[in-house]
Amino acid sequence: MSFQLCSSVWTNAKLITMDENNQPYGLISDGAIGVKDSKISWLGTMTNLPDTVIESSDDVIDCGGSLITPGLIDCHTHLIFGGNRISEFEKRLKGMSYEEISREGGGIRATVDATRAASEEDLFESASVRLQKLLDEGITTIEIKSGYGLDLENEIKMLRVARRLGEEFPIRVQTTFLGAHSLPSEHSGNSARYIDLVCKEMMPEIAKNALADAVDIFCEGIAFNLDETRRVFEAATELGLPVKIHAEQLSNQGGTKLACEFGALSADHLEYLDEEGIKSMARSGTVAVLLPGAFYFLRETKLPPIEKLRAYNVPIAIATDLNPGSSPSPSLLMMLNMATTLFNLTPEEALAGITINAATALGLQGQKGKLAVGADADLVIWDMEDPAELSYWIGNTKPTSIIIAGKLQVR
Ligand code: NIG
Ligand code: FE
């Protein structure tokens, strides 16, 4: 038998590589892609595809002109939570603001109560339903945050569920410790003591058990201030964990600039980000993760500074922010539509936001988010002619096939 370069090859496809090749979307219009041992092992035009590759591979699949994109990446979610916030939603519809609800002790704290009351098994089951919806849409990599436990036992419970989801689903799961999401009621009036706990007890224990791939904080008037953010970032850095931040969502606190001093992977939300913050992002290579679901659901009117982010070449990612309070949407393609209609991103920018730039926001650049030799063989096949169609439909768009680590997912 001749040397086998690929075990499977998909032929006659429009490859949306998202890799730089001077074409929009990194397009290879009449292409083929081969995989071996969970990686992409060959990719190019049909004309350049050697006969030996076809002859020696076990499986050749004719795509009949369909699109192939990289596996989609949701780089910011709060997938695991107990309960829901429907009554708070109704209050907001009557005019109460997200901040008012939070200051009254509702909001994140309500989900903390429900999450603490839920068993690990319950949390696994309810998160599985949401994760399956994302998988069915072509998401092959997801970030999952803790942040509704807010004590050691319950933060660990959430992160264990996240790790188990990564083991039992074919999806790659990146976990983030968000102990500094909100001040839990038992520490009311003493956030310094709680931050102590986060930095000195929770984070070291979580790092010791390899439960988190990164550390996040909510830096905001209703959450934690700049000094507290700095302490959390110092502790994370000491433990070798990369940082990211929920910043400038409701007001401009300067959290983004601080996060950039620590080489943050991403700064997320950013509606109130100023030019100084944007310049720091450009310097540190921090990805701007925009969350159109939260913008829409909280009826925010201040747009993130898209033009300036573009002008300074800050990479932009898009995510669901899936959570019960500000973005109850298990659809990343719905976010793609919103990123174009609400934020004026081009369909190409929006797609980069859930592929190549989302990979960078998770520190997975080179491995995920693009079609290139050596990258993980996560491919999604779509019965479409134009990649802009991915942001055109408002919801309920489904791929024809999903391949993760080279394996076709049976659905
Ligand atoms: O990303 N902004 C802070 N955290 C979440 C919301 C969490 C919640 O309301 O439960 C967010 O929007
Ligand atoms: Fe969030």
Coordinates of C-alpha atoms and ligand atoms in Angstrom, one line a residue:
M1 CA 0.0 0.0 0.0
S2 CA 1.2 3.5 -0.8
F3 CA 1.9 6.0 1.9
Q4 CA -1.4 7.3 3.3
L5 CA -1.4 11.1 3.6
C6 CA -5.1 11.3 4.5
S7 CA -7.5 8.7 5.9
S8 CA -10.5 10.8 4.7
V9 CA -10.8 13.4 2.0
W10 CA -13.7 15.7 1.2
T11 CA -13.7 16.8 -2.4
N12 CA -15.5 19.4 -4.6
A13 CA -16.0 21.8 -1.7
K14 CA -15.8 25.6 -1.2
L15 CA -13.2 25.9 1.5
I16 CA -13.8 28.8 3.9
T17 CA -10.4 28.5 5.4
M18 CA -10.4 31.8 7.3
D19 CA -6.6 31.6 6.8
E20 CA -4.8 34.4 5.0
N21 CA -4.5 33.8 1.2
N22 CA -5.6 37.2 -0.2
Q23 CA -9.1 35.9 -0.8
P24 CA -12.2 37.0 1.2
Y25 CA -12.8 34.3 3.9
G26 CA -9.5 32.7 2.8
L27 CA -11.6 31.1 0.1
I28 CA -10.5 28.1 -2.0
S29 CA -13.4 27.8 -4.3
D30 CA -12.9 24.4 -5.9
G31 CA -11.1 22.7 -3.1
A32 CA -10.4 19.4 -1.3
I33 CA -9.4 18.8 2.3
G34 CA -8.0 15.6 3.9
V35 CA -7.6 14.6 7.5
K36 CA -5.4 12.0 9.3
D37 CA -5.0 11.3 13.0
S38 CA -7.4 14.1 14.0
K39 CA -5.5 16.8 12.1
I40 CA -5.9 18.4 8.7
S41 CA -3.2 16.7 6.6
W42 CA -3.8 18.1 3.1
L43 CA -5.8 21.1 1.7
G44 CA -5.8 22.8 -1.7
T45 CA -7.5 23.0 -5.0
M46 CA -9.0 20.0 -6.8
T47 CA -6.5 20.5 -9.6
N48 CA -3.6 20.1 -7.2
L49 CA -5.0 17.1 -5.4
P50 CA -2.7 14.2 -6.2
D51 CA -4.3 10.9 -7.4
T52 CA -2.3 9.0 -4.8
V53 CA -4.1 10.9 -1.9
I54 CA -7.4 9.8 -3.2
E55 CA -6.3 6.2 -4.0
S56 CA -4.7 5.7 -0.6
S57 CA -7.4 7.2 1.6
D58 CA -10.1 5.0 3.2
D59 CA -12.9 7.4 2.6
V60 CA -13.6 10.0 -0.2
I61 CA -16.7 12.2 0.2
D62 CA -17.9 14.3 -2.7
C63 CA -19.3 17.6 -1.3
G64 CA -21.0 18.6 -4.5
G65 CA -20.0 22.2 -4.1
S66 CA -21.0 22.7 -0.5
L67 CA -19.2 25.0 1.9
I68 CA -16.8 23.8 4.5
T69 CA -15.9 26.1 7.4
P70 CA -13.7 25.5 10.4
G71 CA -15.6 24.2 13.5
L72 CA -17.3 27.2 15.1
I73 CA -16.1 28.5 18.5
D74 CA -18.2 30.0 21.2
C75 CA -15.5 31.8 23.3
H76 CA -17.6 33.3 26.1
T77 CA -20.4 31.3 27.9
H78 CA -21.9 30.8 31.3
L79 CA -23.4 27.5 30.1
I80 CA -23.7 26.0 33.6
F81 CA -26.4 27.4 35.9
G82 CA -29.4 26.5 38.0
G83 CA -32.9 27.9 37.5
N84 CA -33.8 30.7 35.2
R85 CA -34.4 34.5 35.5
I86 CA -37.8 34.7 33.8
S87 CA -39.4 36.8 36.6
E88 CA -36.5 39.3 36.4
F89 CA -37.0 39.4 32.6
E90 CA -40.6 40.4 33.2
K91 CA -39.5 43.1 35.6
R92 CA -37.1 44.5 33.1
L93 CA -39.9 44.6 30.5
K94 CA -41.8 46.8 32.9
G95 CA -38.9 49.2 33.0
M96 CA -36.6 48.1 35.8
S97 CA -32.9 48.1 34.8
Y98 CA -30.4 45.2 35.1
E99 CA -28.4 47.3 37.5
E100 CA -31.4 48.1 39.7
I101 CA -32.3 44.4 39.9
S102 CA -28.7 43.6 40.8
R103 CA -28.6 46.3 43.5
E104 CA -31.8 44.9 45.0
G105 CA -30.0 41.5 45.5
G106 CA -31.4 39.8 42.4
G107 CA -29.6 39.2 39.1
I108 CA -26.5 37.1 39.4
R109 CA -27.1 36.5 43.1
A110 CA -30.5 34.8 42.2
T111 CA -28.7 32.4 39.9
V112 CA -26.0 31.8 42.6
D113 CA -28.8 30.6 45.0
A114 CA -30.3 28.3 42.4
T115 CA -26.9 27.0 41.3
R116 CA -25.8 26.3 44.9
A117 CA -29.1 24.4 45.5
A118 CA -28.6 22.2 42.4
S119 CA -26.6 18.9 42.5
E120 CA -23.6 18.3 40.3
E121 CA -25.8 15.8 38.3
D122 CA -28.6 18.3 37.8
L123 CA -26.2 21.0 36.6
F124 CA -24.6 18.4 34.2
E125 CA -28.1 17.5 32.8
S126 CA -29.4 21.0 32.3
A127 CA -26.1 22.2 30.7
S128 CA -26.0 19.1 28.4
V129 CA -29.3 20.2 26.8
R130 CA -27.9 23.6 26.0
L131 CA -24.5 22.2 24.9
Q132 CA -26.3 19.8 22.5
K133 CA -28.1 22.7 20.9
L134 CA -24.7 24.5 20.3
L135 CA -23.1 21.3 19.0
D136 CA -26.0 20.8 16.5
E137 CA -25.3 24.2 15.1
G138 CA -21.6 23.4 14.4
I139 CA -19.9 24.6 17.5
T140 CA -16.9 22.3 18.1
T141 CA -15.1 24.4 20.8
I142 CA -16.6 26.2 23.7
E143 CA -15.5 28.2 26.7
I144 CA -17.4 27.7 29.9
K145 CA -17.1 29.9 33.0
S146 CA -17.8 29.2 36.6
G147 CA -19.1 32.2 38.6
Y148 CA -22.5 31.2 40.0
G149 CA -21.0 29.2 42.9
L150 CA -19.0 32.0 44.6
D151 CA -17.6 29.7 47.3
L152 CA -14.9 27.1 46.9
E153 CA -17.2 24.1 47.0
N154 CA -19.7 25.4 44.5
E155 CA -17.1 26.9 42.1
I156 CA -15.4 23.6 42.1
K157 CA -18.8 21.9 41.5
M158 CA -19.3 24.1 38.4
L159 CA -15.8 23.5 37.0
R160 CA -16.1 19.8 37.5
V161 CA -19.3 19.8 35.5
A162 CA -17.5 21.8 32.7
R163 CA -14.6 19.3 32.6
R164 CA -17.1 16.4 32.5
L165 CA -19.0 18.0 29.6
G166 CA -15.6 18.1 27.8
E167 CA -15.1 14.4 28.4
E168 CA -18.6 13.2 27.5
F169 CA -19.2 15.4 24.5
P170 CA -17.0 15.5 21.5
I171 CA -16.6 19.3 21.9
R172 CA -13.4 20.9 23.2
V173 CA -14.2 22.7 26.4
Q174 CA -12.0 25.5 27.8
T175 CA -12.9 26.3 31.4
T176 CA -12.6 29.7 33.1
F177 CA -12.7 30.5 36.8
L178 CA -15.0 33.5 37.4
G179 CA -15.0 33.5 41.2
A180 CA -15.0 37.3 41.0
H181 CA -18.4 37.5 39.2
S182 CA -20.4 39.1 42.0
L183 CA -20.1 39.7 45.7
P184 CA -21.9 36.8 47.4
S185 CA -24.5 37.9 50.0
E186 CA -22.6 36.3 52.9
H187 CA -19.7 38.7 52.2
S188 CA -21.9 41.8 51.8
G189 CA -20.1 45.0 52.7
N190 CA -16.7 43.3 52.7
S191 CA -15.5 42.7 49.2
A192 CA -11.9 42.9 50.2
R193 CA -12.4 39.8 52.3
Y194 CA -14.1 38.0 49.5
I195 CA -11.3 38.9 47.0
D196 CA -8.8 37.5 49.6
L197 CA -10.7 34.3 49.5
V198 CA -10.8 34.2 45.7
C199 CA -7.1 34.9 45.4
K200 CA -5.7 33.0 48.4
E201 CA -8.0 30.0 48.8
M202 CA -10.2 29.4 45.8
M203 CA -7.8 30.1 42.9
P204 CA -4.8 28.0 44.3
E205 CA -7.1 25.0 45.0
I206 CA -8.7 25.3 41.5
A207 CA -5.3 25.6 39.9
K208 CA -3.9 22.7 41.8
N209 CA -6.7 20.5 40.5
A210 CA -6.2 21.8 36.9
L211 CA -9.9 22.8 36.8
A212 CA -9.4 26.2 35.1
D213 CA -7.7 27.2 31.9
A214 CA -8.1 30.9 32.5
V215 CA -9.3 33.4 35.1
D216 CA -12.0 36.1 34.5
I217 CA -13.5 38.9 36.6
F218 CA -16.6 41.2 36.2
C219 CA -15.1 44.7 36.6
E220 CA -18.1 47.1 37.0
G221 CA -19.8 49.4 39.4
I222 CA -22.2 46.6 40.5
A223 CA -19.3 44.1 40.7
F224 CA -15.5 44.6 41.4
N225 CA -13.3 47.7 41.1
L226 CA -9.9 48.2 39.5
D227 CA -7.9 47.5 42.7
E228 CA -9.8 44.2 43.2
T229 CA -9.3 43.4 39.5
R230 CA -5.5 43.9 39.8
R231 CA -5.3 41.6 42.8
V232 CA -7.2 38.9 41.0
F233 CA -4.9 39.2 37.9
E234 CA -1.8 39.2 40.1
A235 CA -2.9 36.0 41.7
A236 CA -3.8 34.4 38.4
T237 CA -0.4 35.4 36.8
E238 CA 1.4 34.0 39.8
L239 CA -0.3 30.6 39.2
G240 CA 0.5 30.8 35.5
L241 CA -3.2 31.2 34.4
P242 CA -4.0 33.6 31.6
V243 CA -6.6 36.3 32.3
K244 CA -9.7 37.8 30.6
I245 CA -12.2 40.4 31.7
H246 CA -15.9 41.4 31.6
A247 CA -15.3 45.1 31.1
E248 CA -16.9 48.4 30.1
Q249 CA -20.3 46.7 29.8
L250 CA -22.4 49.3 31.8
S251 CA -19.9 52.0 32.3
N252 CA -16.2 52.9 31.5
Q253 CA -14.2 51.7 34.5
G254 CA -10.8 51.3 32.8
G255 CA -10.8 47.5 33.3
T256 CA -9.7 46.8 29.8
K257 CA -6.6 48.9 30.0
L258 CA -5.6 47.1 33.2
A259 CA -6.3 43.7 31.7
C260 CA -4.0 44.5 28.8
E261 CA -1.2 45.2 31.3
F262 CA -1.5 41.6 32.2
G263 CA -1.6 40.4 28.5
A264 CA -5.3 39.5 28.7
L265 CA -6.5 37.0 26.1
S266 CA -9.7 39.0 25.7
A267 CA -11.8 41.8 27.0
D268 CA -15.5 41.2 26.7
H269 CA -18.6 43.3 26.2
L270 CA -16.9 46.8 25.7
E271 CA -19.9 49.0 24.9
Y272 CA -18.4 51.8 27.0
L273 CA -14.7 51.3 26.0
D274 CA -12.7 54.5 25.2
E275 CA -9.9 55.1 22.8
E276 CA -7.2 54.6 25.4
G277 CA -8.6 51.2 26.1
I278 CA -8.6 50.4 22.4
K279 CA -5.0 51.5 22.1
S280 CA -3.9 49.2 24.9
M281 CA -5.8 46.3 23.3
A282 CA -3.9 46.9 20.0
R283 CA -0.6 46.9 21.9
S284 CA -1.2 43.7 23.9
G285 CA -3.0 41.8 21.1
T286 CA -6.0 41.3 23.3
V287 CA -9.2 40.2 21.5
A288 CA -12.3 42.3 21.7
V289 CA -15.2 39.8 22.4
L290 CA -18.5 41.5 21.5
L291 CA -21.7 40.0 22.9
P292 CA -24.7 41.1 20.8
G293 CA -27.1 38.9 22.7
A294 CA -26.5 40.8 26.0
F295 CA -26.6 44.1 24.1
Y296 CA -30.0 43.1 22.6
F297 CA -31.5 41.5 25.7
L298 CA -30.6 44.3 28.1
R299 CA -31.9 46.8 25.4
E300 CA -28.5 48.6 25.5
T301 CA -28.4 51.5 23.2
K302 CA -24.7 52.4 23.3
L303 CA -22.9 50.5 20.6
P304 CA -19.4 49.1 21.1
P305 CA -16.8 51.3 19.3
I306 CA -16.6 49.1 16.2
E307 CA -15.1 51.7 13.9
K308 CA -12.2 52.5 16.3
L309 CA -11.6 48.8 17.0
R310 CA -11.2 48.3 13.2
A311 CA -9.0 51.4 12.9
Y312 CA -6.6 50.1 15.5
N313 CA -6.7 46.5 14.0
V314 CA -8.0 45.0 17.2
P315 CA -9.2 41.4 16.4
I316 CA -12.9 41.1 17.1
A317 CA -14.7 37.9 18.3
I318 CA -18.4 37.2 18.8
A319 CA -19.9 34.9 21.4
T320 CA -23.3 34.0 22.8
D321 CA -22.5 34.9 26.5
L322 CA -25.1 32.2 27.1
N323 CA -26.4 32.9 30.6
P324 CA -29.8 33.2 32.3
G325 CA -29.7 36.9 33.0
S326 CA -28.4 38.9 30.1
S327 CA -28.3 36.5 27.2
P328 CA -30.4 33.4 27.3
S329 CA -29.5 32.2 23.8
P330 CA -28.0 28.9 22.9
S331 CA -27.5 30.0 19.3
L332 CA -24.1 31.3 18.1
L333 CA -25.5 31.7 14.5
M334 CA -28.2 34.0 15.9
M335 CA -25.3 36.1 17.3
L336 CA -23.7 36.1 13.9
N337 CA -26.9 37.7 12.5
M338 CA -27.1 40.2 15.4
A339 CA -23.4 41.1 15.0
T340 CA -24.1 42.1 11.4
T341 CA -27.5 43.8 11.9
L342 CA -26.9 45.5 15.3
F343 CA -23.1 46.0 15.3
N344 CA -22.6 46.5 11.5
L345 CA -19.9 43.9 11.2
T346 CA -19.5 42.5 7.7
P347 CA -20.5 38.8 7.3
E348 CA -16.8 38.1 6.9
E349 CA -15.8 39.9 10.1
A350 CA -18.6 38.2 12.0
L351 CA -17.5 34.7 10.8
A352 CA -13.9 35.5 11.7
G353 CA -15.4 36.4 15.1
I354 CA -16.6 32.8 15.7
T355 CA -13.6 31.1 14.1
I356 CA -10.1 32.5 13.9
N357 CA -10.4 35.4 16.3
A358 CA -12.4 33.3 18.8
A359 CA -9.6 30.8 18.8
T360 CA -7.1 33.6 19.7
A361 CA -9.5 34.7 22.5
L362 CA -9.0 31.2 24.0
G363 CA -5.3 31.0 23.4
L364 CA -5.9 28.3 20.7
Q365 CA -4.6 30.1 17.7
G366 CA -3.0 27.8 15.1
Q367 CA -4.9 24.8 16.5
K368 CA -8.5 25.8 16.1
G369 CA -10.6 28.3 14.1
K370 CA -9.1 27.9 10.6
L371 CA -8.6 25.3 7.9
A372 CA -4.9 24.8 7.5
V373 CA -2.5 21.8 7.4
G374 CA -1.6 20.9 11.0
A375 CA -4.7 22.4 12.6
D376 CA -7.3 20.2 14.3
A377 CA -9.6 18.6 11.9
D378 CA -12.8 20.3 13.1
L379 CA -14.9 20.9 9.9
V380 CA -18.5 21.9 9.3
I381 CA -20.2 21.3 6.0
W382 CA -23.1 23.6 5.0
D383 CA -25.5 23.3 2.1
M384 CA -24.9 26.9 1.0
E385 CA -23.2 28.8 -1.8
D386 CA -22.2 32.0 -0.1
P387 CA -20.6 32.1 3.4
A388 CA -22.6 35.4 4.0
E389 CA -25.7 33.1 4.3
L390 CA -24.4 32.0 7.7
S391 CA -25.2 35.5 9.1
Y392 CA -28.3 36.0 6.9
W393 CA -30.8 33.6 8.5
I394 CA -32.2 34.7 11.8
G395 CA -31.9 31.5 13.7
N396 CA -32.4 27.8 13.2
T397 CA -29.6 27.3 10.6
K398 CA -28.2 23.8 10.7
P399 CA -25.1 22.3 9.0
T400 CA -25.3 19.1 6.9
S401 CA -22.3 17.4 8.6
I402 CA -20.0 18.1 11.5
I403 CA -16.5 16.5 11.8
I404 CA -14.6 16.8 15.0
A405 CA -11.0 15.7 15.4
G406 CA -11.4 14.0 12.0
K407 CA -14.5 12.0 13.0
L408 CA -17.9 12.5 11.4
Q409 CA -20.5 13.1 14.2
V410 CA -23.5 10.9 13.9
R411 CA -26.7 12.9 14.6
Ligands
NIG1 O1 -21.7 38.4 30.8 N1 -21.8 40.8 33.0 C1 -21.7 39.9 33.8 N2 -22.0 38.6 33.7 C2 -22.9 38.0 32.7 C3 -24.3 38.1 33.2 C4 -24.5 37.2 34.2 C5 -25.9 37.2 34.7 O2 -26.7 38.2 34.6 O3 -26.3 36.2 35.2 C6 -22.7 38.7 31.3 O4 -23.6 39.4 30.8
FE2 FE -20.5 37.0 30.4

